[in-house]
mmCIF file of C-alpha atoms in Angstrom:
data_model
loop_
_atom_site.group_PDB
_atom_site.id
_atom_site.type_symbol
_atom_site.label_atom_id
_atom_site.label_comp_id
_atom_site.label_asym_id
_atom_site.label_seq_id
_atom_site.Cartn_x
_atom_site.Cartn_y
_atom_site.Cartn_z
ATOM 1 C CA MET A 29 -32.983 86.176 -101.163
ATOM 2 C CA THR A 30 -35.669 83.645 -100.456
ATOM 3 C CA GLN A 31 -39.285 83.708 -101.530
ATOM 4 C CA ASN A 32 -40.457 84.450 -97.553
ATOM 5 C CA GLN A 33 -37.719 87.132 -97.521
ATOM 6 C CA THR A 34 -38.730 90.954 -97.669
ATOM 7 C CA GLN A 35 -36.364 94.071 -98.835
ATOM 8 C CA THR A 36 -36.108 97.339 -97.244
ATOM 9 C CA PHE A 37 -34.104 99.763 -99.002
ATOM 10 C CA THR A 38 -33.956 103.648 -100.090
ATOM 11 C CA TYR A 39 -33.458 104.648 -104.076
ATOM 12 C CA ASN A 40 -33.099 108.298 -104.826
ATOM 13 C CA ALA A 41 -32.986 108.893 -108.579
ATOM 14 C CA ALA A 42 -30.969 111.924 -110.105
ATOM 15 C CA PRO A 43 -32.907 114.480 -111.844
ATOM 16 C CA ALA A 44 -30.564 114.411 -114.754
ATOM 17 C CA ARG A 45 -31.644 114.967 -118.431
ATOM 18 C CA ILE A 46 -29.826 112.230 -120.739
ATOM 19 C CA LEU A 47 -29.756 112.782 -124.580
ATOM 20 C CA PHE A 48 -28.075 109.347 -126.061
ATOM 21 C CA GLY A 49 -27.214 108.685 -129.644
ATOM 22 C CA ALA A 50 -24.851 109.496 -132.369
ATOM 23 C CA GLY A 51 -25.127 113.171 -133.534
ATOM 24 C CA ARG A 52 -27.140 114.421 -130.616
ATOM 25 C CA ALA A 53 -24.210 117.142 -129.931
ATOM 26 C CA ALA A 54 -25.988 119.219 -132.482
ATOM 27 C CA GLU A 55 -28.890 119.984 -130.045
ATOM 28 C CA ILE A 56 -26.872 121.735 -127.397
ATOM 29 C CA ALA A 57 -28.046 125.025 -128.353
ATOM 30 C CA ASP A 58 -31.730 123.675 -128.207
ATOM 31 C CA GLU A 59 -30.721 122.506 -124.646
ATOM 32 C CA LEU A 60 -29.361 125.669 -123.589
ATOM 33 C CA ARG A 61 -32.529 127.669 -124.789
ATOM 34 C CA ARG A 62 -34.772 124.958 -122.846
ATOM 35 C CA LEU A 63 -32.772 125.911 -119.759
ATOM 36 C CA GLU A 64 -33.587 129.654 -120.453
ATOM 37 C CA CYS A 65 -29.865 130.205 -121.093
ATOM 38 C CA ARG A 66 -28.542 133.291 -123.088
ATOM 39 C CA ARG A 67 -24.394 133.238 -122.480
ATOM 40 C CA ALA A 68 -22.679 129.810 -122.358
ATOM 41 C CA LEU A 69 -19.037 129.481 -121.144
ATOM 42 C CA ILE A 70 -17.463 126.311 -122.831
ATOM 43 C CA LEU A 71 -14.804 124.295 -120.798
ATOM 44 C CA SER A 72 -12.163 122.163 -122.149
ATOM 45 C CA THR A 73 -8.616 120.805 -121.585
ATOM 46 C CA PRO A 74 -5.809 122.255 -123.950
ATOM 47 C CA ALA A 75 -5.840 119.178 -125.854
ATOM 48 C CA GLN A 76 -9.240 119.840 -126.879
ATOM 49 C CA GLN A 77 -9.413 123.301 -127.728
ATOM 50 C CA GLN A 78 -9.994 122.694 -131.242
ATOM 51 C CA LEU A 79 -13.326 120.728 -130.420
ATOM 52 C CA ALA A 80 -14.401 123.691 -128.050
ATOM 53 C CA GLU A 81 -13.870 126.111 -131.001
ATOM 54 C CA GLN A 82 -16.382 123.871 -133.192
ATOM 55 C CA ILE A 83 -18.847 123.947 -130.441
ATOM 56 C CA ALA A 84 -18.646 127.512 -130.120
ATOM 57 C CA GLN A 85 -19.202 128.171 -133.805
ATOM 58 C CA GLN A 86 -22.480 125.652 -133.388
ATOM 59 C CA LEU A 87 -23.604 127.965 -130.409
ATOM 60 C CA GLY A 88 -23.578 131.399 -132.378
ATOM 61 C CA GLU A 89 -25.193 133.837 -130.431
ATOM 62 C CA LEU A 90 -25.274 131.696 -127.316
ATOM 63 C CA TYR A 91 -21.615 131.643 -127.150
ATOM 64 C CA GLY A 92 -20.224 133.592 -124.141
ATOM 65 C CA GLY A 93 -16.412 132.447 -124.062
ATOM 66 C CA SER A 94 -14.017 129.591 -123.441
ATOM 67 C CA PHE A 95 -12.015 128.585 -120.783
ATOM 68 C CA THR A 96 -9.567 125.750 -122.042
ATOM 69 C CA GLU A 97 -7.182 125.057 -119.035
ATOM 70 C CA ALA A 98 -9.026 122.351 -117.030
ATOM 71 C CA VAL A 99 -6.615 119.986 -115.343
ATOM 72 C CA MET A 100 -6.803 116.699 -113.478
ATOM 73 C CA HIS A 101 -8.197 116.532 -109.838
ATOM 74 C CA THR A 102 -9.790 120.137 -110.191
ATOM 75 C CA PRO A 103 -7.384 122.232 -108.434
ATOM 76 C CA VAL A 104 -8.974 124.952 -106.418
ATOM 77 C CA ALA A 105 -6.453 127.686 -107.957
ATOM 78 C CA VAL A 106 -7.773 126.762 -111.531
ATOM 79 C CA THR A 107 -11.243 126.927 -110.432
ATOM 80 C CA GLU A 108 -10.809 130.404 -109.199
ATOM 81 C CA LYS A 109 -9.238 131.360 -112.410
ATOM 82 C CA ALA A 110 -12.030 130.102 -114.451
ATOM 83 C CA LEU A 111 -14.439 131.640 -111.914
ATOM 84 C CA ALA A 112 -12.953 135.095 -112.486
ATOM 85 C CA TYR A 113 -13.311 134.463 -116.296
ATOM 86 C CA LEU A 114 -16.839 133.443 -116.178
ATOM 87 C CA GLN A 115 -17.703 136.369 -114.270
ATOM 88 C CA ALA A 116 -15.762 138.745 -116.607
ATOM 89 C CA GLN A 117 -17.701 137.323 -119.619
ATOM 90 C CA GLN A 118 -21.143 137.555 -117.751
ATOM 91 C CA CYS A 119 -22.082 133.747 -118.759
ATOM 92 C CA ASP A 120 -25.165 132.551 -117.292
ATOM 93 C CA SER A 121 -24.419 128.955 -118.098
ATOM 94 C CA ILE A 122 -21.705 126.305 -118.481
ATOM 95 C CA VAL A 123 -21.137 123.645 -121.373
ATOM 96 C CA ALA A 124 -18.296 121.209 -120.239
ATOM 97 C CA LEU A 125 -16.608 119.494 -123.013
ATOM 98 C CA GLY A 126 -14.209 116.463 -122.188
ATOM 99 C CA GLY A 127 -13.543 113.847 -119.358
ATOM 100 C CA GLY A 128 -13.293 113.904 -115.683
ATOM 101 C CA SER A 129 -10.965 117.223 -115.777
ATOM 102 C CA THR A 130 -13.450 119.423 -117.627
ATOM 103 C CA ILE A 131 -16.727 117.937 -115.933
ATOM 104 C CA GLY A 132 -15.055 118.292 -112.518
ATOM 105 C CA LEU A 133 -14.429 122.031 -113.233
ATOM 106 C CA GLY A 134 -17.847 122.687 -114.807
ATOM 107 C CA LYS A 135 -18.965 121.171 -111.348
ATOM 108 C CA ALA A 136 -16.668 123.422 -108.938
ATOM 109 C CA LEU A 137 -18.001 126.325 -110.888
ATOM 110 C CA SER A 138 -21.763 125.526 -110.538
ATOM 111 C CA LEU A 139 -21.033 124.644 -106.942
ATOM 112 C CA ARG A 140 -19.832 128.271 -106.583
ATOM 113 C CA THR A 141 -22.686 129.954 -108.663
ATOM 114 C CA ASP A 142 -25.338 127.515 -109.224
ATOM 115 C CA LEU A 143 -25.475 128.006 -113.056
ATOM 116 C CA PRO A 144 -26.783 125.241 -115.333
ATOM 117 C CA GLN A 145 -24.526 122.692 -116.846
ATOM 118 C CA VAL A 146 -24.716 120.799 -119.990
ATOM 119 C CA VAL A 147 -22.001 118.333 -120.487
ATOM 120 C CA LEU A 148 -20.914 116.567 -123.515
ATOM 121 C CA PRO A 149 -18.473 113.616 -122.182
ATOM 122 C CA THR A 150 -15.692 112.442 -124.645
ATOM 123 C CA THR A 151 -14.494 109.435 -122.128
ATOM 124 C CA TYR A 152 -16.077 106.993 -119.834
ATOM 125 C CA ALA A 153 -15.419 108.575 -116.696
ATOM 126 C CA GLY A 154 -19.073 108.898 -115.482
ATOM 127 C CA SER A 155 -18.942 111.748 -113.312
ATOM 128 C CA GLU A 156 -21.274 113.537 -115.503
ATOM 129 C CA VAL A 157 -24.312 111.980 -113.694
ATOM 130 C CA THR A 158 -23.182 112.463 -110.095
ATOM 131 C CA ALA A 159 -23.746 115.268 -107.653
ATOM 132 C CA ILE A 160 -20.064 114.541 -106.266
ATOM 133 C CA LEU A 161 -17.283 117.020 -106.755
ATOM 134 C CA GLY A 162 -13.530 115.910 -105.971
ATOM 135 C CA GLN A 163 -11.255 119.146 -105.796
ATOM 136 C CA THR A 164 -7.552 119.236 -104.756
ATOM 137 C CA GLU A 165 -5.773 122.049 -102.445
ATOM 138 C CA ASN A 166 -2.470 121.830 -100.862
ATOM 139 C CA GLY A 167 -1.912 118.144 -102.203
ATOM 140 C CA ILE A 168 -5.032 116.860 -100.556
ATOM 141 C CA LYS A 169 -8.373 115.819 -102.611
ATOM 142 C CA THR A 170 -11.536 116.096 -101.012
ATOM 143 C CA THR A 171 -15.076 115.456 -102.035
ATOM 144 C CA GLN A 172 -18.498 116.727 -101.339
ATOM 145 C CA ARG A 173 -22.108 116.211 -102.423
ATOM 146 C CA SER A 174 -24.493 118.577 -103.388
ATOM 147 C CA PRO A 175 -27.531 119.222 -105.845
ATOM 148 C CA ARG A 176 -25.975 122.234 -107.052
ATOM 149 C CA ILE A 177 -23.114 119.924 -108.519
ATOM 150 C CA LEU A 178 -25.309 117.793 -110.683
ATOM 151 C CA PRO A 179 -25.307 118.675 -114.184
ATOM 152 C CA GLU A 180 -28.935 119.260 -115.807
ATOM 153 C CA VAL A 181 -28.164 117.845 -119.171
ATOM 154 C CA VAL A 182 -25.847 115.312 -120.059
ATOM 155 C CA ILE A 183 -25.474 114.675 -123.985
ATOM 156 C CA TYR A 184 -23.983 111.256 -124.927
ATOM 157 C CA ASP A 185 -22.714 111.889 -128.646
ATOM 158 C CA VAL A 186 -20.585 108.682 -129.520
ATOM 159 C CA ASN A 187 -19.312 110.731 -132.394
ATOM 160 C CA LEU A 188 -17.225 112.634 -129.684
ATOM 161 C CA THR A 189 -15.185 109.470 -128.312
ATOM 162 C CA LEU A 190 -13.899 108.610 -131.674
ATOM 163 C CA THR A 191 -10.638 110.674 -131.000
ATOM 164 C CA LEU A 192 -9.981 109.024 -127.769
ATOM 165 C CA PRO A 193 -6.920 106.639 -128.244
ATOM 166 C CA PRO A 194 -7.283 102.931 -127.501
ATOM 167 C CA ALA A 195 -5.167 103.194 -124.367
ATOM 168 C CA LEU A 196 -7.348 106.168 -122.878
ATOM 169 C CA SER A 197 -10.494 104.199 -123.780
ATOM 170 C CA ALA A 198 -9.047 101.401 -121.666
ATOM 171 C CA THR A 199 -8.282 103.187 -118.630
ATOM 172 C CA SER A 200 -11.349 105.442 -118.915
ATOM 173 C CA GLY A 201 -13.466 102.262 -119.359
ATOM 174 C CA MET A 202 -11.860 100.550 -116.341
ATOM 175 C CA ASN A 203 -12.412 103.878 -114.081
ATOM 176 C CA ALA A 204 -16.215 103.329 -115.046
ATOM 177 C CA LEU A 205 -16.080 99.808 -114.105
ATOM 178 C CA ALA A 206 -14.949 100.867 -110.478
ATOM 179 C CA HIS A 207 -17.914 102.889 -109.709
ATOM 180 C CA ALA A 208 -20.352 99.710 -110.580
ATOM 181 C CA VAL A 209 -18.179 97.260 -108.686
ATOM 182 C CA GLU A 210 -18.304 99.302 -105.358
ATOM 183 C CA ALA A 211 -21.541 100.292 -106.020
ATOM 184 C CA LEU A 212 -22.486 96.215 -105.598
ATOM 185 C CA TYR A 213 -21.335 96.350 -102.291
ATOM 186 C CA ALA A 214 -22.125 99.787 -101.122
ATOM 187 C CA LYS A 215 -23.392 100.307 -97.421
ATOM 188 C CA ASP A 216 -26.866 101.985 -98.963
ATOM 189 C CA ALA A 217 -26.836 99.284 -102.149
ATOM 190 C CA ASN A 218 -30.170 98.506 -103.305
ATOM 191 C CA PRO A 219 -31.608 96.386 -106.151
ATOM 192 C CA ILE A 220 -32.251 99.119 -108.697
ATOM 193 C CA VAL A 221 -28.898 100.155 -108.531
ATOM 194 C CA SER A 222 -27.527 96.899 -108.608
ATOM 195 C CA LEU A 223 -29.190 95.963 -111.453
ATOM 196 C CA MET A 224 -27.657 99.015 -113.483
ATOM 197 C CA ALA A 225 -24.336 97.963 -112.100
ATOM 198 C CA ALA A 226 -24.290 94.428 -113.270
ATOM 199 C CA GLU A 227 -25.351 95.573 -116.793
ATOM 200 C CA GLY A 228 -22.875 98.502 -116.597
ATOM 201 C CA ILE A 229 -20.001 95.977 -116.078
ATOM 202 C CA ARG A 230 -21.288 93.571 -118.536
ATOM 203 C CA ALA A 231 -21.622 96.307 -121.325
ATOM 204 C CA LEU A 232 -18.199 97.457 -120.538
ATOM 205 C CA ALA A 233 -16.553 93.931 -120.529
ATOM 206 C CA ARG A 234 -17.894 93.229 -123.828
ATOM 207 C CA SER A 235 -17.205 96.339 -125.552
ATOM 208 C CA LEU A 236 -13.734 97.639 -124.168
ATOM 209 C CA PRO A 237 -11.858 94.835 -126.089
ATOM 210 C CA ARG A 238 -13.753 95.533 -129.347
ATOM 211 C CA VAL A 239 -12.879 99.370 -128.747
ATOM 212 C CA VAL A 240 -9.169 98.602 -128.227
ATOM 213 C CA ALA A 241 -8.903 96.273 -131.117
ATOM 214 C CA HIS A 242 -10.981 98.390 -133.518
ATOM 215 C CA PRO A 243 -10.767 102.128 -132.109
ATOM 216 C CA ASP A 244 -13.304 103.162 -135.022
ATOM 217 C CA ASP A 245 -16.203 100.705 -134.239
ATOM 218 C CA LEU A 246 -18.882 103.030 -133.767
ATOM 219 C CA ALA A 247 -21.223 100.340 -132.493
ATOM 220 C CA ALA A 248 -18.780 99.153 -129.582
ATOM 221 C CA ARG A 249 -17.860 102.823 -128.496
ATOM 222 C CA SER A 250 -21.504 103.369 -128.186
ATOM 223 C CA ASP A 251 -21.782 100.393 -126.125
ATOM 224 C CA ALA A 252 -18.922 101.481 -123.959
ATOM 225 C CA GLN A 253 -20.801 104.837 -123.709
ATOM 226 C CA TYR A 254 -24.106 103.069 -122.426
ATOM 227 C CA GLY A 255 -22.081 101.092 -119.896
ATOM 228 C CA ALA A 256 -20.319 104.138 -118.720
ATOM 229 C CA TRP A 257 -23.495 106.023 -118.215
ATOM 230 C CA LEU A 258 -24.879 103.029 -115.947
ATOM 231 C CA CYS A 259 -21.665 102.798 -114.109
ATOM 232 C CA GLY A 260 -21.644 106.630 -113.369
ATOM 233 C CA THR A 261 -25.308 106.545 -112.306
ATOM 234 C CA CYS A 262 -24.395 103.785 -109.763
ATOM 235 C CA LEU A 263 -21.604 106.375 -108.466
ATOM 236 C CA GLY A 264 -24.273 109.045 -108.247
ATOM 237 C CA ALA A 265 -26.712 106.953 -106.483
ATOM 238 C CA VAL A 266 -25.089 105.241 -103.627
ATOM 239 C CA GLY A 267 -21.820 105.559 -101.754
ATOM 240 C CA MET A 268 -18.394 104.154 -102.639
ATOM 241 C CA ALA A 269 -15.740 102.115 -100.518
ATOM 242 C CA LEU A 270 -12.122 101.565 -99.969
ATOM 243 C CA HIS A 271 -11.242 101.700 -103.804
ATOM 244 C CA HIS A 272 -12.464 105.178 -104.479
ATOM 245 C CA LYS A 273 -10.692 106.428 -101.304
ATOM 246 C CA ILE A 274 -7.652 104.854 -102.018
ATOM 247 C CA CYS A 275 -7.714 106.610 -105.837
ATOM 248 C CA HIS A 276 -8.440 110.151 -104.258
ATOM 249 C CA VAL A 277 -5.600 109.644 -101.740
ATOM 250 C CA LEU A 278 -3.110 108.588 -104.673
ATOM 251 C CA GLY A 279 -4.268 111.124 -107.223
ATOM 252 C CA GLY A 280 -4.252 114.029 -104.758
ATOM 253 C CA THR A 281 -1.150 113.407 -102.916
ATOM 254 C CA PHE A 282 0.931 112.158 -105.672
ATOM 255 C CA ASP A 283 -0.711 113.682 -108.682
ATOM 256 C CA LEU A 284 -1.163 110.299 -110.374
ATOM 257 C CA PRO A 285 -3.543 110.310 -113.408
ATOM 258 C CA HIS A 286 -6.767 109.407 -112.422
ATOM 259 C CA ALA A 287 -8.185 106.896 -114.981
ATOM 260 C CA PRO A 288 -4.898 104.826 -114.719
ATOM 261 C CA THR A 289 -4.704 104.886 -111.026
ATOM 262 C CA HIS A 290 -8.278 103.337 -110.922
ATOM 263 C CA THR A 291 -7.190 100.775 -113.618
ATOM 264 C CA VAL A 292 -4.357 99.508 -111.421
ATOM 265 C CA MET A 293 -6.122 99.576 -108.029
ATOM 266 C CA LEU A 294 -9.529 98.243 -108.971
ATOM 267 C CA PRO A 295 -8.455 94.201 -109.093
ATOM 268 C CA HIS A 296 -6.313 94.947 -105.607
ATOM 269 C CA ALA A 297 -9.248 96.564 -103.859
ATOM 270 C CA LEU A 298 -11.617 93.783 -105.144
ATOM 271 C CA ALA A 299 -9.350 91.186 -103.478
ATOM 272 C CA TYR A 300 -9.201 92.966 -100.350
ATOM 273 C CA ASN A 301 -13.274 93.042 -100.178
ATOM 274 C CA ALA A 302 -13.599 89.452 -101.675
ATOM 275 C CA PRO A 303 -14.022 87.689 -98.500
ATOM 276 C CA ALA A 304 -16.599 90.307 -96.855
ATOM 277 C CA ALA A 305 -18.616 90.669 -100.125
ATOM 278 C CA PRO A 306 -19.296 87.168 -101.583
ATOM 279 C CA GLN A 307 -22.836 88.195 -103.189
ATOM 280 C CA ALA A 308 -21.226 91.144 -105.222
ATOM 281 C CA MET A 309 -18.295 88.894 -106.327
ATOM 282 C CA ARG A 310 -20.666 86.425 -107.649
ATOM 283 C CA VAL A 311 -22.549 89.300 -109.721
ATOM 284 C CA ILE A 312 -19.263 90.760 -110.754
ATOM 285 C CA ALA A 313 -17.959 87.527 -111.871
ATOM 286 C CA ASP A 314 -21.298 86.607 -113.646
ATOM 287 C CA ALA A 315 -21.362 90.147 -115.406
ATOM 288 C CA LEU A 316 -17.329 89.397 -116.667
ATOM 289 C CA GLY A 317 -18.351 86.049 -117.761
ATOM 290 C CA THR A 318 -15.835 84.387 -115.521
ATOM 291 C CA ASP A 319 -16.071 82.121 -112.390
ATOM 292 C CA ASP A 320 -13.832 84.690 -110.133
ATOM 293 C CA ALA A 321 -14.222 88.401 -110.133
ATOM 294 C CA VAL A 322 -10.439 89.310 -108.995
ATOM 295 C CA ARG A 323 -9.037 87.137 -111.505
ATOM 296 C CA GLY A 324 -11.465 88.176 -114.065
ATOM 297 C CA MET A 325 -10.896 91.788 -113.530
ATOM 298 C CA TYR A 326 -7.476 91.565 -113.726
ATOM 299 C CA ALA A 327 -7.532 89.333 -116.871
ATOM 300 C CA LEU A 328 -9.621 92.119 -118.578
ATOM 301 C CA ALA A 329 -6.862 94.848 -117.496
ATOM 302 C CA GLN A 330 -4.227 92.499 -118.901
ATOM 303 C CA GLN A 331 -6.270 91.978 -122.175
ATOM 304 C CA LEU A 332 -6.787 95.531 -122.511
ATOM 305 C CA ASP A 333 -2.954 96.206 -122.161
ATOM 306 C CA THR A 334 -3.684 98.881 -119.299
ATOM 307 C CA PRO A 335 -0.865 99.663 -116.621
ATOM 308 C CA LEU A 336 -0.822 97.317 -114.017
ATOM 309 C CA ALA A 337 1.698 98.826 -111.574
ATOM 310 C CA LEU A 338 1.514 102.203 -109.743
ATOM 311 C CA ARG A 339 5.147 102.625 -110.052
ATOM 312 C CA ASP A 340 4.608 102.516 -114.110
ATOM 313 C CA ILE A 341 2.338 105.594 -113.403
ATOM 314 C CA GLY A 342 4.342 107.820 -111.240
ATOM 315 C CA MET A 343 3.885 106.622 -107.977
ATOM 316 C CA PRO A 344 7.078 106.622 -105.487
ATOM 317 C CA GLY A 345 7.660 103.266 -103.651
ATOM 318 C CA SER A 346 8.474 105.688 -100.564
ATOM 319 C CA GLY A 347 4.916 106.775 -100.695
ATOM 320 C CA VAL A 348 3.439 103.536 -100.105
ATOM 321 C CA ALA A 349 3.359 103.889 -96.256
ATOM 322 C CA ARG A 350 2.093 107.524 -96.383
ATOM 323 C CA ALA A 351 -0.597 106.576 -98.792
ATOM 324 C CA ALA A 352 -2.012 103.717 -96.208
ATOM 325 C CA GLU A 353 -1.718 106.139 -93.492
ATOM 326 C CA LEU A 354 -4.070 109.026 -95.455
ATOM 327 C CA VAL A 355 -6.567 106.022 -96.409
ATOM 328 C CA MET A 356 -7.213 105.252 -92.712
ATOM 329 C CA GLN A 357 -7.956 109.213 -92.176
ATOM 330 C CA ASP A 358 -11.853 109.997 -92.876
ATOM 331 C CA ALA A 359 -12.053 106.550 -94.128
ATOM 332 C CA TYR A 360 -15.001 105.666 -96.323
ATOM 333 C CA TRP A 361 -17.477 102.706 -95.054
ATOM 334 C CA ASN A 362 -16.034 99.444 -96.318
ATOM 335 C CA PRO A 363 -17.573 95.911 -96.078
ATOM 336 C CA ARG A 364 -14.298 94.434 -94.875
ATOM 337 C CA PRO A 365 -12.928 96.767 -91.981
ATOM 338 C CA LEU A 366 -9.670 98.849 -92.796
ATOM 339 C CA GLU A 367 -6.615 97.576 -91.457
ATOM 340 C CA GLN A 368 -3.563 99.900 -92.305
ATOM 341 C CA GLN A 369 -0.981 97.212 -92.413
ATOM 342 C CA ALA A 370 -3.357 95.209 -94.586
ATOM 343 C CA ILE A 371 -3.729 98.181 -96.942
ATOM 344 C CA ALA A 372 -0.090 98.867 -96.819
ATOM 345 C CA ALA A 373 0.553 95.431 -98.188
ATOM 346 C CA MET A 374 -2.205 95.613 -100.977
ATOM 347 C CA LEU A 375 -0.594 99.169 -101.765
ATOM 348 C CA ALA A 376 2.935 97.412 -102.185
ATOM 349 C CA ARG A 377 1.470 94.683 -104.249
ATOM 350 C CA ALA A 378 -0.170 97.443 -106.678
ATOM 351 C CA TRP A 379 3.007 99.293 -106.645
ATOM 352 C CA ALA A 380 5.308 96.379 -107.942
ATOM 353 C CA GLY A 381 2.425 95.185 -110.372
ATOM 354 C CA GLU A 382 2.031 92.054 -108.596
ATOM 355 C CA THR A 383 -0.775 89.678 -108.630
ATOM 356 C CA PRO A 384 -3.822 90.795 -106.519
ATOM 357 C CA ALA A 385 -4.102 88.669 -103.332
ATOM 358 C CA SER A 386 -6.709 88.687 -100.572
#
């Protein structure tokens, strides 16, 4: 922008309370009391049941029960089961402990009940700071926005991420990067969100290799968590584009793992949109410390030793054409017009693990 140009934009700040720092999980009970809650339901996946039990002991008289059956893509059937348990336990609040699976379940419950949520992320998913819910029913994943979905409190305690294996840390971080990348060329992009996006990309690009190489590096994990918070905030502030639509289709229809799907698809979606979003590509490249956004993102994925092919994470080759067809239905806005044949070709490259190409 030149000196004589003016700007026009809209920025909506999400009214979430953020507590950031090592050891701050100890403040859960205080936050529940501040929200005037008396009986909290703890949510987790089966793998994090032990951590959920520790939080339950910490809550004492504020503990109302635990539901430890959260799974990927927030199936409506699981939400309905959790809702019945919540009501039977007469809980008045939700404590979601984990990554996107648990956070998604908490959001789905809050959408149906309007109960306050306190979230303790253990991954870099970023959905904890958005008013967006993606849920799956009959093999189709849909999204919706509502103020009721946004958690009231998010506690970023880096100690809770120490058990996240390096491989999952890498794909979770790449998932977070996708939020910032698409925020930079979003239809409703604005300077504030773009600053957060660039800083989020920069923080994750420098921290994720350290986390993978030295999983017990608390400073690196804290830096990654900081980047993930910024990227998630971008996701909650502006609309997303082709990359997120593709990942919703692949996850909801083929039950692919969420973060690895984002990881595989991100460089390919960048390549598709690069010709139509040159300014965003320059910002991304600069934040990655490279001269090309697409090559830089693909090189980061390679450095982190993440999956590079959809076929390696469970995608059937026969599903490529169907996926391209579904992407075209109720399509998200995108800087480059969506062309089914071009999208199918991109998905075919991603399925085979080929180098991204415009």
